Backbone as numpy.savetxt, mean C-alpha at the origin, in Angstrom:
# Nx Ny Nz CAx CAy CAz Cx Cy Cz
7.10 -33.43 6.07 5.75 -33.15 6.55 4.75 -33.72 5.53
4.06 -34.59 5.84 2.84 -35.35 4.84 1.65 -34.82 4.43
1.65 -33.36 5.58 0.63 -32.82 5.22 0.82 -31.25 4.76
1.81 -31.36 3.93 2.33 -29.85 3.62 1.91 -29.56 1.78
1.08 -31.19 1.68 0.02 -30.92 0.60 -0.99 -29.75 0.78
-1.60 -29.90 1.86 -2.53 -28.93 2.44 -2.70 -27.71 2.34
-1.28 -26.88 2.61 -0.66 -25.65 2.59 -0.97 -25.05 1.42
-0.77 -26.05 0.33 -0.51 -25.85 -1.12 -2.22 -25.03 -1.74
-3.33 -26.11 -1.38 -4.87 -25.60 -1.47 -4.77 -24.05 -1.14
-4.19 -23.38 -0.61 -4.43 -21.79 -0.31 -3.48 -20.95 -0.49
-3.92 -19.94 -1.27 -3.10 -18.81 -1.73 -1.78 -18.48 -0.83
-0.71 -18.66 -2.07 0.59 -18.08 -0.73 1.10 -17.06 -1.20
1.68 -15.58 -0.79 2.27 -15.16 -1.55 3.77 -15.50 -1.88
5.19 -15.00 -2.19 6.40 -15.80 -2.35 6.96 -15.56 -1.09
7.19 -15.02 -0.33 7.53 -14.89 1.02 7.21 -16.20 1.52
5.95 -16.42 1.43 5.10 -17.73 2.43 5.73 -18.77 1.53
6.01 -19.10 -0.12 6.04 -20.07 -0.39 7.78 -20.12 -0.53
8.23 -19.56 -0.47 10.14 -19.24 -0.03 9.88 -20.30 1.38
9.13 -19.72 2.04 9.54 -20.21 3.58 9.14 -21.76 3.44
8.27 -22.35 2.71 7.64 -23.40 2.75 9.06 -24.21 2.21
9.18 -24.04 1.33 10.19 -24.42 0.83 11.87 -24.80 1.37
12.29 -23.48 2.10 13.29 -23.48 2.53 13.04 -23.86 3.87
12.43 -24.00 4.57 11.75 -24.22 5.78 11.22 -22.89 6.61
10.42 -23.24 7.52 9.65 -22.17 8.45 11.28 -21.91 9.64
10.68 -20.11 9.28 11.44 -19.17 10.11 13.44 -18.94 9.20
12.99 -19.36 7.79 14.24 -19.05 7.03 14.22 -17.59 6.82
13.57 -16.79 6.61 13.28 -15.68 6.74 14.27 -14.51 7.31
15.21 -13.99 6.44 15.71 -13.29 7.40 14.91 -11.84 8.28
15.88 -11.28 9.56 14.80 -9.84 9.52 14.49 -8.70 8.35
13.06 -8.30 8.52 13.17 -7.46 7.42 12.98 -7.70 6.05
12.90 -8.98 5.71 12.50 -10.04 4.39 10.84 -10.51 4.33
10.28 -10.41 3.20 9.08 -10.81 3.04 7.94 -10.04 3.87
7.84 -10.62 4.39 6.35 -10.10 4.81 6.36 -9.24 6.17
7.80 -9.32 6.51 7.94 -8.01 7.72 8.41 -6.51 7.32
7.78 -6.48 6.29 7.79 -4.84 5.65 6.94 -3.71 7.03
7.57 -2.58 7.10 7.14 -1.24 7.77 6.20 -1.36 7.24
4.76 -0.68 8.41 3.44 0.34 8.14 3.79 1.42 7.33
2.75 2.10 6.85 2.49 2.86 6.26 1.90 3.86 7.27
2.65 4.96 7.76 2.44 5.74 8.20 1.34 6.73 8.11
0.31 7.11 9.39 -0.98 7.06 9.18 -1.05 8.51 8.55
-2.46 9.18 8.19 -2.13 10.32 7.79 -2.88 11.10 8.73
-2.12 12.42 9.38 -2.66 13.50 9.67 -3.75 14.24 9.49
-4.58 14.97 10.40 -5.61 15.44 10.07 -5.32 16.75 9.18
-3.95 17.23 9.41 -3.25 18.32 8.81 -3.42 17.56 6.82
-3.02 16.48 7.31 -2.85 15.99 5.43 -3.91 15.69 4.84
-5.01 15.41 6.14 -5.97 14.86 5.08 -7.12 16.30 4.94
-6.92 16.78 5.64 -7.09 18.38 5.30 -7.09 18.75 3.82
-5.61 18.90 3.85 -4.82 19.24 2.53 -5.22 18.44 1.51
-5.34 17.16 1.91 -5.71 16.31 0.24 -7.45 16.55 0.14
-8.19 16.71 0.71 -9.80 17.04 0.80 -9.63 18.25 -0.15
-8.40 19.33 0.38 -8.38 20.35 -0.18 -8.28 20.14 -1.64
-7.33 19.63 -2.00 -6.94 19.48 -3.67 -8.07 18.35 -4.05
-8.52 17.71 -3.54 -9.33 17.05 -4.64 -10.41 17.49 -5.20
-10.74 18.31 -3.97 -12.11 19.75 -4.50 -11.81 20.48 -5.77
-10.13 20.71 -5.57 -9.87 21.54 -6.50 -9.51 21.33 -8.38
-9.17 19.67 -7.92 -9.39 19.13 -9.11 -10.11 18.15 -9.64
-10.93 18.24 -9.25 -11.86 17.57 -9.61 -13.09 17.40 -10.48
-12.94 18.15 -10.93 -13.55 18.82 -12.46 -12.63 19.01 -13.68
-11.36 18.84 -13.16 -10.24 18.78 -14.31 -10.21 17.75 -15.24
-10.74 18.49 -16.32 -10.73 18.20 -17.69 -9.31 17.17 -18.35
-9.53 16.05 -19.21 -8.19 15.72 -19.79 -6.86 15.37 -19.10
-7.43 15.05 -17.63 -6.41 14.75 -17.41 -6.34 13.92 -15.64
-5.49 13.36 -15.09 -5.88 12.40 -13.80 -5.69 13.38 -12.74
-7.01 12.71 -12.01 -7.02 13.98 -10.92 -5.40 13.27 -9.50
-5.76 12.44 -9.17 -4.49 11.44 -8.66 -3.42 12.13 -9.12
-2.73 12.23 -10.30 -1.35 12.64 -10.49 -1.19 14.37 -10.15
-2.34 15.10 -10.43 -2.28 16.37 -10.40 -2.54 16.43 -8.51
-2.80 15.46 -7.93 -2.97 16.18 -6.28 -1.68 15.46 -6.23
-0.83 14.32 -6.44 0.55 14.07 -5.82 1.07 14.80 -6.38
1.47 15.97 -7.48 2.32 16.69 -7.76 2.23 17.76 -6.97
0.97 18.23 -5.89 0.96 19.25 -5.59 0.40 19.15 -3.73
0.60 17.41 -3.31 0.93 16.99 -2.06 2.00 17.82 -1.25
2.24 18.69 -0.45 3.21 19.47 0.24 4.07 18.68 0.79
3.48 17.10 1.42 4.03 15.90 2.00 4.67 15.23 1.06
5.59 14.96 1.02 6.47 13.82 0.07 6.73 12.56 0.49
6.83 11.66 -0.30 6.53 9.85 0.07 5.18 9.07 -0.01
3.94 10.04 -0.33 2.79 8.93 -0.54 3.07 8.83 -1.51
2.43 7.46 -2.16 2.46 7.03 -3.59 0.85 7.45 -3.65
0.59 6.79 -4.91 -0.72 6.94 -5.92 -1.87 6.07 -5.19
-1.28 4.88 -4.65 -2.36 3.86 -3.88 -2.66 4.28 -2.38
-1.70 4.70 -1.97 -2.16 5.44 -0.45 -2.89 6.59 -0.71
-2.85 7.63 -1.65 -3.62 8.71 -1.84 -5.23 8.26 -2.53
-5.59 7.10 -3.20 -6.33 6.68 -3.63 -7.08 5.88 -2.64
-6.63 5.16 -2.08 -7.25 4.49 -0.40 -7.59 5.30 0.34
-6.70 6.81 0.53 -7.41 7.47 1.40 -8.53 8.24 1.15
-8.46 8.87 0.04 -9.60 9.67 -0.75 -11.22 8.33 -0.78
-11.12 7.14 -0.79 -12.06 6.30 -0.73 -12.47 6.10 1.16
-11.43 6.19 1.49 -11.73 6.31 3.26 -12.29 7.45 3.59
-12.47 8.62 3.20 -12.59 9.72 3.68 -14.09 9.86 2.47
C-alpha cells in the first residue's frame, strides 16, 4: 500500500499499529481494541457513592478516592471509574 505513509501522520494506539503491520483484520476475537464496556452505574450506586463522598470529604491526610473504594459495597470499580463518575455527577 503506497499510501500507508499516511496512516503513520495520526496517533495509533498498538492494537491499530499491530494490525497495520501484520495486516488489517489480524486481530484475533477479543484482542486489542474489542475490550467489554464498562458497566453502567446504578442509581442504587450512584446513590451510595454521592453518599460517601459527602462523607469524606473533609478527610484530613488522606485520599478521599481510596477511602470511598474501600468502603464501595459494589466490588470491581477501579479508582478511574469512581473518579469519572464523581466528575459526571
Amino acid at each position: 500500500n503506497k499510501k500507508a505513509f499516511v496512516e503513520l501522520l495520526f496517533w495509533k494506539s498498538p492494537a491499530a499499529a499491530c494490525e497495520m503491520t501484520k495486516g488489517y483484520s489480524s486481530l484475533q476475537e477479543g484482542e486489542g481494541t474489542t475490550r467489554g464496556r464498562v458497566p453502567p452505574w446504578t442509581p442504587q450506586e450512584e446513590q451510595e457513592l454521592q453518599e460517601l463522598y459527602w462523607k469524606y470529604k473533609e478527610m484530613e491526610g488522606g485520599d478521599i478516592i481510596t477511602a470511598i473504594l474501600a468502603h464501595l459495597p459494589t466490588p470491581g470499580r477501579t479508582r478511574r471509574q469512581v473518579v469519572k463518575q464523581l466528575v459526571r455527577m
